[in-house]
Amino acid sequence: LQSRLMDGTRFLDLSIRLKQPYTFVHQGDCEHVMVFTDLRLLGPKDDQFVESYPKQVFRTRHMRHKCRMCSAYPAQYVTKNDFHSGMSPCYFCEKCYTPFH
């Protein structure tokens, strides 16, 4: 493994292999896996400013669950193997969790 400080490192300085996982670590323990899947030359229709790169082309969508009781608010609580809820896992918002339990 090779480690570099982000302060003085540019993508130009790295030897990047396509479709290989790389780990970006910041604040000591927060890890993000990055995979470079595509590479192409800059064309005349592309943004010509170096400062505009790298560009993010994909972001994972996080699934947010709504409350199973009211279907109106986002879930704050999750129960597992809860006999009364009828399903496992079951998602509850702040307003529904306390009265139901």
Tab-separated table of C-alpha atoms in Angstrom:
chain	number	residue	atom	x	y	z
A	1	LEU	CA	0.000	0.000	0.000
A	2	GLN	CA	1.055	3.526	-0.677
A	3	SER	CA	-0.065	6.581	1.258
A	4	ARG	CA	0.126	10.274	0.298
A	5	LEU	CA	-1.004	13.516	1.865
A	6	MET	CA	-3.769	15.268	-0.073
A	7	ASP	CA	-2.329	18.748	0.489
A	8	GLY	CA	0.307	18.514	-2.217
A	9	THR	CA	-0.952	15.610	-4.327
A	10	ARG	CA	-2.669	15.976	-7.686
A	11	PHE	CA	-4.205	13.243	-9.843
A	12	LEU	CA	-1.380	13.911	-12.276
A	13	ASP	CA	1.053	12.714	-9.588
A	14	LEU	CA	-0.718	9.385	-9.052
A	15	SER	CA	-0.411	6.132	-10.975
A	16	ILE	CA	-4.081	5.232	-11.355
A	17	ARG	CA	-5.251	1.848	-12.616
A	18	LEU	CA	-8.767	1.603	-14.016
A	19	LYS	CA	-11.331	-0.557	-12.184
A	20	GLN	CA	-9.104	-0.897	-9.117
A	21	PRO	CA	-10.388	0.237	-5.705
A	22	TYR	CA	-8.638	3.115	-3.959
A	23	THR	CA	-9.361	4.302	-0.437
A	24	PHE	CA	-9.598	7.998	0.395
A	25	VAL	CA	-9.223	8.492	4.159
A	26	HIS	CA	-9.829	11.785	5.940
A	27	GLN	CA	-10.256	12.880	9.545
A	28	GLY	CA	-8.276	9.807	10.566
A	29	ASP	CA	-10.957	7.158	10.199
A	30	CYS	CA	-13.547	8.190	7.594
A	31	GLU	CA	-12.957	5.990	4.543
A	32	HIS	CA	-14.360	6.370	1.028
A	33	VAL	CA	-13.741	3.800	-1.696
A	34	MET	CA	-13.128	5.271	-5.138
A	35	VAL	CA	-12.992	3.350	-8.413
A	36	PHE	CA	-11.879	4.939	-11.671
A	37	THR	CA	-13.917	3.211	-14.380
A	38	ASP	CA	-13.273	5.331	-17.428
A	39	LEU	CA	-10.616	7.554	-18.890
A	40	ARG	CA	-10.693	9.710	-21.995
A	41	LEU	CA	-8.853	12.574	-23.617
A	42	LEU	CA	-10.098	16.116	-23.293
A	43	GLY	CA	-12.141	17.129	-26.346
A	44	PRO	CA	-13.022	20.557	-27.773
A	45	LYS	CA	-16.549	20.437	-26.263
A	46	ASP	CA	-15.229	19.674	-22.762
A	47	ASP	CA	-14.595	22.244	-20.059
A	48	GLN	CA	-11.073	23.529	-20.778
A	49	PHE	CA	-10.307	24.776	-17.267
A	50	VAL	CA	-8.017	22.440	-15.305
A	51	GLU	CA	-9.629	23.624	-12.063
A	52	SER	CA	-12.914	22.019	-13.169
A	53	TYR	CA	-11.460	18.521	-12.866
A	54	PRO	CA	-11.852	15.830	-11.636
A	55	LYS	CA	-15.610	15.786	-12.246
A	56	GLN	CA	-17.928	13.527	-10.314
A	57	VAL	CA	-20.147	11.617	-12.732
A	58	PHE	CA	-21.951	9.271	-10.337
A	59	ARG	CA	-23.271	9.463	-6.790
A	60	THR	CA	-24.880	6.604	-4.929
A	61	ARG	CA	-28.464	7.278	-3.978
A	62	HIS	CA	-29.175	6.557	-0.338
A	63	MET	CA	-32.492	4.872	0.264
A	64	ARG	CA	-34.564	6.725	2.821
A	65	HIS	CA	-37.400	4.865	4.458
A	66	LYS	CA	-40.688	6.478	5.385
A	67	CYS	CA	-42.622	5.646	8.511
A	68	ARG	CA	-44.594	2.409	8.126
A	69	MET	CA	-47.454	3.772	10.250
A	70	CYS	CA	-48.172	7.197	8.740
A	71	SER	CA	-46.185	7.049	5.459
A	72	ALA	CA	-45.667	10.798	5.783
A	73	TYR	CA	-42.462	11.337	7.750
A	74	PRO	CA	-38.965	9.892	7.354
A	75	ALA	CA	-38.101	6.987	9.634
A	76	GLN	CA	-36.109	7.742	12.773
A	77	TYR	CA	-36.365	4.279	14.360
A	78	VAL	CA	-36.031	0.736	13.090
A	79	THR	CA	-37.348	-2.311	14.928
A	80	LYS	CA	-36.495	-5.940	14.220
A	81	ASN	CA	-38.546	-8.961	15.227
A	82	ASP	CA	-41.186	-6.634	16.681
A	83	PHE	CA	-44.325	-8.752	17.111
A	84	HIS	CA	-46.711	-5.759	17.086
A	85	SER	CA	-45.438	-4.130	13.917
A	86	GLY	CA	-46.169	-7.143	11.719
A	87	MET	CA	-42.950	-6.963	9.730
A	88	SER	CA	-39.218	-7.002	10.299
A	89	PRO	CA	-37.528	-4.627	9.951
A	90	CYS	CA	-40.185	-1.986	10.524
A	91	TYR	CA	-39.538	1.761	10.215
A	92	PHE	CA	-41.101	4.430	12.441
A	93	CYS	CA	-40.996	8.213	12.544
A	94	GLU	CA	-40.573	10.171	15.768
A	95	LYS	CA	-44.309	10.880	16.091
A	96	CYS	CA	-45.485	7.284	15.608
A	97	TYR	CA	-42.835	5.280	17.469
A	98	THR	CA	-43.603	6.365	21.035
A	99	PRO	CA	-47.428	6.000	20.951
A	100	PHE	CA	-47.175	2.635	19.178
A	101	HIS	CA	-44.659	1.220	21.638
